[in-house]
Every structure is written in C-alpha cells, then in structure tokens.
Coordinates of C-alpha atoms and ligand atoms in Angstrom, one line a residue:
X1 CA -4.9 -4.2 23.4
X2 CA -5.5 -5.7 20.0
X3 CA -3.0 -5.5 17.1
X4 CA -4.0 -4.8 13.5
X5 CA -3.1 -7.2 10.7
X6 CA -2.1 -4.8 8.0
X7 CA -2.8 -6.3 4.6
X8 CA -1.9 -3.2 2.8
X9 CA 1.6 -3.3 4.1
X10 CA 2.1 -7.0 3.6
X11 CA 0.7 -6.9 0.1
X12 CA 3.1 -4.0 -0.8
X13 CA 6.0 -6.1 0.7
X14 CA 5.0 -9.1 -1.5
X15 CA 4.6 -6.9 -4.6
X16 CA 8.1 -5.6 -3.9
X17 CA 9.5 -9.1 -3.6
X18 CA 7.9 -10.1 -6.9
X19 CA 9.2 -6.9 -8.6
X20 CA 12.7 -7.8 -7.5
X21 CA 12.4 -11.3 -8.9
X22 CA 11.1 -9.8 -12.2
X23 CA 14.0 -7.4 -12.3
X24 CA 16.4 -10.3 -11.7
X25 CA 14.8 -12.3 -14.5
X26 CA 15.2 -9.3 -16.9
X27 CA 18.9 -8.9 -15.9
X28 CA 19.5 -12.6 -16.8
X29 CA 17.5 -12.4 -20.0
X30 CA 14.8 -14.7 -18.7
X31 CA 11.2 -14.6 -19.6
X32 CA 9.2 -11.7 -18.2
X33 CA 5.9 -13.0 -16.9
X34 CA 2.9 -12.2 -19.2
X35 CA -0.6 -12.4 -17.9
X36 CA -3.7 -12.5 -20.2
X37 CA -7.1 -11.4 -19.0
X38 CA -10.4 -11.9 -20.9
X39 CA -13.3 -9.6 -20.0
X40 CA -16.6 -10.5 -21.5
X41 CA -19.3 -7.8 -21.5
X42 CA -19.2 -4.4 -19.7
X43 CA -20.1 -5.1 -16.1
X44 CA -18.8 -2.1 -14.1
X45 CA -17.2 -4.0 -11.2
X46 CA -15.5 -6.5 -13.5
X47 CA -14.1 -3.6 -15.5
X48 CA -12.6 -2.1 -12.3
X49 CA -11.2 -5.5 -11.1
X50 CA -9.6 -6.2 -14.5
X51 CA -8.1 -2.7 -14.8
X52 CA -6.6 -3.2 -11.3
X53 CA -5.1 -6.5 -12.4
X54 CA -3.5 -4.8 -15.4
X55 CA -2.2 -2.0 -13.2
X56 CA -0.8 -4.5 -10.7
X57 CA 1.1 -6.3 -13.5
X58 CA 2.7 -3.1 -14.7
X59 CA 3.7 -2.2 -11.2
X60 CA 5.8 -5.4 -10.7
X61 CA 7.2 -5.4 -14.3
X62 CA 4.9 -8.1 -15.8
X63 CA 3.5 -7.8 -19.3
X64 CA -0.3 -8.0 -19.6
X65 CA -2.8 -8.3 -22.4
X66 CA -6.4 -7.5 -21.9
X67 CA -8.9 -9.1 -24.3
X68 CA -12.3 -7.4 -24.4
X69 CA -15.2 -9.4 -25.9
X70 CA -18.7 -8.2 -26.5
X71 CA -21.4 -9.3 -24.0
X72 CA -23.1 -11.3 -26.8
X73 CA -20.0 -13.4 -27.4
X74 CA -21.0 -17.0 -27.8
X75 CA -19.5 -19.9 -25.7
X76 CA -17.9 -21.3 -28.8
X77 CA -16.2 -17.9 -29.5
X78 CA -14.9 -17.7 -25.9
X79 CA -13.6 -21.2 -26.0
X80 CA -11.8 -20.3 -29.2
X81 CA -10.1 -17.3 -27.6
X82 CA -9.1 -19.5 -24.6
X83 CA -7.6 -22.1 -27.0
X84 CA -5.5 -19.4 -28.6
X85 CA -4.2 -18.3 -25.1
X86 CA -3.6 -22.0 -24.2
X87 CA -1.5 -22.4 -27.3
X88 CA 0.3 -19.0 -27.2
X89 CA 3.9 -19.6 -25.8
X90 CA 4.1 -15.8 -25.1
X91 CA 1.3 -16.0 -22.5
X92 CA 2.3 -17.6 -19.2
X93 CA -1.0 -17.3 -17.3
X94 CA -4.4 -15.9 -17.9
X95 CA -7.8 -15.4 -16.3
X96 CA -11.3 -15.2 -17.6
X97 CA -13.0 -12.5 -15.4
X98 CA -16.1 -13.8 -13.7
X99 CA -19.1 -13.5 -13.6
X100 CA -19.7 -14.3 -17.3
X101 CA -22.9 -13.4 -19.1
X102 CA -25.6 -15.8 -18.1
X103 CA -25.7 -17.6 -21.5
X104 CA -22.1 -18.9 -20.9
X105 CA -21.6 -21.8 -18.4
X106 CA -18.7 -20.9 -16.2
X107 CA -17.7 -24.5 -15.3
X108 CA -17.1 -25.4 -18.9
X109 CA -15.1 -22.3 -19.5
X110 CA -12.9 -22.8 -16.4
X111 CA -12.3 -26.4 -17.5
X112 CA -11.1 -25.3 -20.9
X113 CA -8.2 -23.3 -19.4
X114 CA -4.8 -25.1 -19.6
X115 CA -4.2 -25.9 -15.9
X116 CA -0.6 -24.8 -16.3
X117 CA -1.8 -21.3 -17.2
X118 CA -4.7 -21.1 -14.7
X119 CA -3.6 -18.0 -12.8
X120 CA -6.8 -18.0 -10.8
X121 CA -6.3 -21.6 -9.6
X122 CA -10.0 -22.3 -10.4
X123 CA -9.4 -25.3 -12.7
X124 CA -10.5 -28.6 -11.0
X125 CA -7.0 -30.0 -11.6
X126 CA -5.5 -27.2 -9.5
X127 CA -8.2 -27.6 -6.8
X128 CA -7.3 -31.3 -6.8
X129 CA -3.6 -30.5 -6.4
X130 CA -4.4 -28.2 -3.5
X131 CA -6.6 -30.8 -1.8
X132 CA -3.8 -33.4 -2.2
X133 CA -1.3 -31.0 -0.7
X134 CA 0.7 -30.6 -3.9
X135 CA 2.4 -27.3 -4.8
X136 CA 0.4 -25.3 -7.3
X137 CA -1.7 -22.3 -8.0
X138 CA -3.8 -21.1 -5.1
X139 CA -7.1 -19.3 -5.1
X140 CA -6.6 -15.6 -4.3
X141 CA -8.4 -15.1 -1.0
X142 CA -7.3 -18.3 0.8
X143 CA -3.7 -17.6 -0.3
X144 CA -4.0 -14.1 1.0
X145 CA -5.2 -15.2 4.4
X146 CA -2.6 -18.0 4.8
X147 CA 0.1 -15.5 3.8
X148 CA -1.1 -12.9 6.4
X149 CA -1.1 -15.5 9.2
X150 CA 2.4 -16.8 8.2
X151 CA 4.0 -13.3 7.8
X152 CA 2.6 -12.2 11.2
X153 CA 3.8 -15.5 12.7
X154 CA 0.3 -16.2 14.1
X155 CA 0.5 -19.8 15.3
X156 CA -2.2 -22.0 13.8
X157 CA -1.0 -25.4 15.0
X158 CA -3.6 -27.2 17.1
X159 CA -5.7 -24.0 17.2
X160 CA -9.5 -24.1 16.9
X161 CA -10.2 -22.3 13.6
X162 CA -13.8 -21.6 12.8
X163 CA -14.5 -20.4 9.2
X164 CA -17.9 -18.9 8.6
X165 CA -19.1 -19.5 5.0
X166 CA -18.4 -22.5 2.7
X167 CA -18.0 -20.8 -0.7
X168 CA -16.0 -22.4 -3.5
X169 CA -13.6 -19.4 -3.6
X170 CA -13.0 -18.7 0.1
X171 CA -14.4 -20.9 2.9
X172 CA -14.0 -24.3 1.5
X173 CA -10.5 -24.0 0.0
X174 CA -9.3 -22.1 3.1
X175 CA -10.6 -25.0 5.3
X176 CA -8.4 -27.3 3.3
X177 CA -5.3 -25.1 3.5
X178 CA -5.6 -24.5 7.2
X179 CA -6.0 -28.1 8.1
X180 CA -3.0 -29.2 6.0
X181 CA 0.3 -30.3 7.6
X182 CA 2.3 -27.2 8.3
X183 CA -0.7 -25.1 9.2
X184 CA -2.1 -27.8 11.4
X185 CA -5.3 -26.1 12.6
X186 CA -8.4 -27.9 13.7
X187 CA -10.9 -26.5 11.3
X188 CA -14.7 -26.1 11.6
X189 CA -16.7 -24.9 8.7
X190 CA -19.8 -23.1 9.8
X191 CA -22.5 -22.4 7.3
X192 CA -26.2 -21.5 6.8
X193 CA -27.4 -24.9 7.9
X194 CA -25.2 -25.0 11.1
X195 CA -27.5 -25.5 14.0
X196 CA -25.7 -23.4 16.6
X197 CA -22.9 -21.3 15.1
X198 CA -22.3 -19.6 18.5
X199 CA -21.4 -22.9 20.1
X200 CA -18.4 -23.3 17.7
X201 CA -17.5 -19.6 17.6
X202 CA -17.3 -19.5 21.4
X203 CA -14.4 -22.1 21.3
X204 CA -12.6 -20.5 18.3
X205 CA -9.0 -19.3 18.7
X206 CA -9.1 -18.1 15.1
X207 CA -12.3 -16.9 13.3
X208 CA -12.5 -16.3 9.6
X209 CA -15.7 -14.6 8.5
X210 CA -16.5 -14.9 4.8
X211 CA -20.2 -14.6 4.2
X212 CA -20.8 -11.0 2.9
X213 CA -23.1 -10.1 5.8
X214 CA -22.1 -6.7 7.3
X215 CA -21.5 -6.9 11.1
X216 CA -22.5 -10.5 11.4
X217 CA -19.8 -11.4 13.9
X218 CA -20.6 -9.5 17.2
X219 CA -18.5 -9.2 20.4
X220 CA -20.6 -11.7 22.3
X221 CA -19.7 -14.5 19.8
X222 CA -15.9 -14.0 20.2
X223 CA -13.6 -15.5 22.8
X224 CA -11.2 -13.2 24.6
X225 CA -7.8 -13.1 22.8
X226 CA -9.1 -14.5 19.5
X227 CA -7.6 -13.8 16.1
X228 CA -10.3 -12.5 13.7
X229 CA -10.0 -12.4 9.9
X230 CA -12.7 -10.4 8.1
X231 CA -13.2 -11.3 4.5
X232 CA -16.4 -9.3 4.0
X233 CA -16.4 -6.4 1.5
X234 CA -20.0 -5.4 1.1
X235 CA -20.8 -2.0 -0.3
X236 CA -23.1 -0.1 2.0
X237 CA -24.5 3.4 1.6
X238 CA -22.5 6.1 3.4
X239 CA -22.8 9.9 3.6
X240 CA -19.2 10.1 4.7
X241 CA -17.6 9.3 1.4
X242 CA -17.5 11.0 -2.0
X243 CA -18.7 7.8 -3.7
X244 CA -21.7 7.5 -1.5
X245 CA -20.7 4.0 -0.3
X246 CA -18.1 2.4 1.9
X247 CA -16.9 -1.2 2.3
X248 CA -18.4 -3.0 5.3
X249 CA -16.8 -6.2 6.8
X250 CA -18.6 -9.2 8.2
X251 CA -17.3 -8.2 11.7
X252 CA -18.6 -5.6 14.0
X253 CA -15.1 -4.2 14.3
X254 CA -15.6 -1.5 16.9
X255 CA -17.0 -3.9 19.5
X256 CA -15.1 -7.1 18.5
X257 CA -11.6 -5.6 18.2
X258 CA -11.1 -4.9 21.9
X259 CA -11.6 -8.7 22.6
X260 CA -9.0 -9.7 20.0
X261 CA -5.3 -10.4 20.0
X262 CA -5.2 -9.8 16.2
X263 CA -7.8 -8.5 13.8
X264 CA -7.9 -7.4 10.1
X265 CA -9.5 -4.1 9.2
X266 CA -11.9 -3.6 6.3
X267 CA -10.6 -2.1 4.1
X268 CA -6.9 -2.7 4.2
X269 CA -6.9 -6.3 5.6
X270 CA -7.6 -9.3 3.4
X271 CA -8.7 -7.3 0.3
X272 CA -5.2 -6.0 -0.8
X273 CA -3.8 -9.6 -0.3
X274 CA -6.1 -11.1 -2.8
X275 CA -4.7 -9.0 -5.6
X276 CA -1.1 -10.2 -5.1
X277 CA -2.2 -13.9 -5.4
X278 CA -2.7 -13.4 -9.2
X279 CA 0.9 -12.0 -9.4
X280 CA 2.3 -14.9 -7.4
X281 CA 0.5 -17.5 -9.5
X282 CA 1.6 -15.8 -12.8
X283 CA 5.2 -15.7 -11.7
X284 CA 5.0 -19.4 -10.6
X285 CA 3.5 -20.3 -14.0
X286 CA 6.4 -18.6 -15.7
X287 CA 8.9 -20.4 -13.6
X288 CA 7.3 -23.8 -14.2
X289 CA 7.0 -23.2 -18.0
X290 CA 10.6 -22.0 -18.5
X291 CA 12.2 -24.2 -15.9
X292 CA 13.8 -21.1 -14.1
Ligands
GUN1 N1 -14.5 -12.2 -10.2 C1 -14.4 -11.8 -8.9 N2 -13.2 -12.3 -8.4 C2 -12.6 -13.0 -9.4 C3 -11.3 -13.7 -9.4 O1 -10.6 -13.8 -8.5 N3 -11.0 -14.2 -10.7 C4 -11.9 -14.0 -11.7 N4 -11.5 -14.5 -12.9 N5 -13.0 -13.4 -11.7 C5 -13.4 -12.8 -10.5

C-alpha cells in the first residue's frame, strides 16, 4: 500500500516554525522580515499568486509591500523601482512577479536585483551559489521537493533519481540539489530529446515529473516501490468543480499510486511547499542582513 506525501501538512508545519521565529524576533526587538513584491500589468494568475504571497506574509507575521505598476511600464522605470528596493534598508527581500510584459527582458530585470534581497533565488549569483553547494536562497519548487523528502525521511543516498523536465525553475536546479553531498542521489535528467525515457524511468527509485503534461507518467513506466513526486499543475476543464477547472498532475495518479511506496497528490503535494520557500528565503535574508 502506498503512502501519501502531504505537502499541505508539511507546509503548514514550516509556516508555523517561521511564525514562531518571527514572534521570537518581535519579543527581542529584532527586525521583522519585510517582503516587497512588484507586479507589472494585470495578468489574472499573477494577481492571484502575488495576493497569496502577501497573505502568506501576514499569516507568519512578516510585513509586505505590494507595488503595482501599469502594463506599459518601461524597462527603465522598472529598473528604477528595483534600485529603490535594493537601497531601502526597510525591505529585506523582494520579488518581481513573472512573467513580465513582453517588452521587458526578464534576464536584465533579474540581474538588477540585489542578490542579498533576491527572495526568489533567481539571480545568477544565487544560482551559482547553489551549484557550488554554498548556503543561500533556493528556488521555490526544488526547495519544496527537497524539504518534503527530508521531512518524510525518504532516503535519497545512492538512489536512482529520474527527473522529467529540464526547466530553469524546477528540473535543472533540482538535479543539482539532489546530486549534492548530503542528498547523494544518482540523478538522470530526462527531457524532450531523450531517446528512450522509459529505459531510465524503469530503473528509477525516485521519479520527479515536472513537464506540465497531464497524466504523462503511466503505471507501466514505474518500478514497483518507487517514490513519485508530481510537480504538474495544469488547469484542465472539469464539470465537477464550481470554477469549471481542476488541477491535473503529470502523473496518472489512480494507476501509478498502487505501485508506489510514496507519492505526492495534486493538489496538496508539491504546490503548497513552493509558497513557503519565499517565506524561508525572506527570513534568511533578514537574518543575513541584520546578523541575527
Ligand atoms: N511566476 C510564477 N512563479 C513565480 C515565482 O516563483 N516567482 C516569480 N517572481 N514569479 C513567478
């Protein structure tokens, strides 16, 4: 019988730990973490994500400031706002919500963020630190997955770990974290040009699916007793919900789960964990900047 990896429960546990640390800081008169968020334009999903981030901050006792900019904001104007946040000692960490309007190049914007305030962990300096195995800010989804594995004491040492998808925000950084000393997995990154993905999946002790293709991983691809982590969150039409859609994972859960030792559900698996990464990074930024 398989066991569920409950990301909702673990993320609540981590939020509770962070809230206790913030309360402790308040009691000692220390700086309360303050997150800034810049939202350019009026994309509906981005609006929801940013509002959730502000809500998460309030829940753990952080301060937050949301800066809304019009969709025709120029790159120069955005760079100016970022420079202000970089220089503002009252802001410990901030994010620029992506995607940006098409006329603004994301790479230049990310590079303009002070790496010490880069709560998303997207700046090349922070990616470099991660690759080098140095402590620092971690990207949200890889952090969430590693934390789930650690807290469920799922052994990764010497295990064959197959990650499907080589994105800059999930697959590739996760491949780096899982192969590092301490995690010690043997990592294979499978992608669109991989000749025979089934060959690798058949030998996998741990599978992480991060491609955004509903039901891609089927039971015949999975070894008996495997651990399966499903990062997919694709909106698909549904007549069972009020919204008219539901979230679909990359794994055919109903048929794959019976073969697994552990598996994450969608929703309620990796998703809730990604939101706590921002809180973790913002607290870490505050501790680094204030020395306590
Ligand atoms: N858009 C979707 N996910 C993210 C994220 O983690 N950070 C930012 N800044 N934008 C996003």
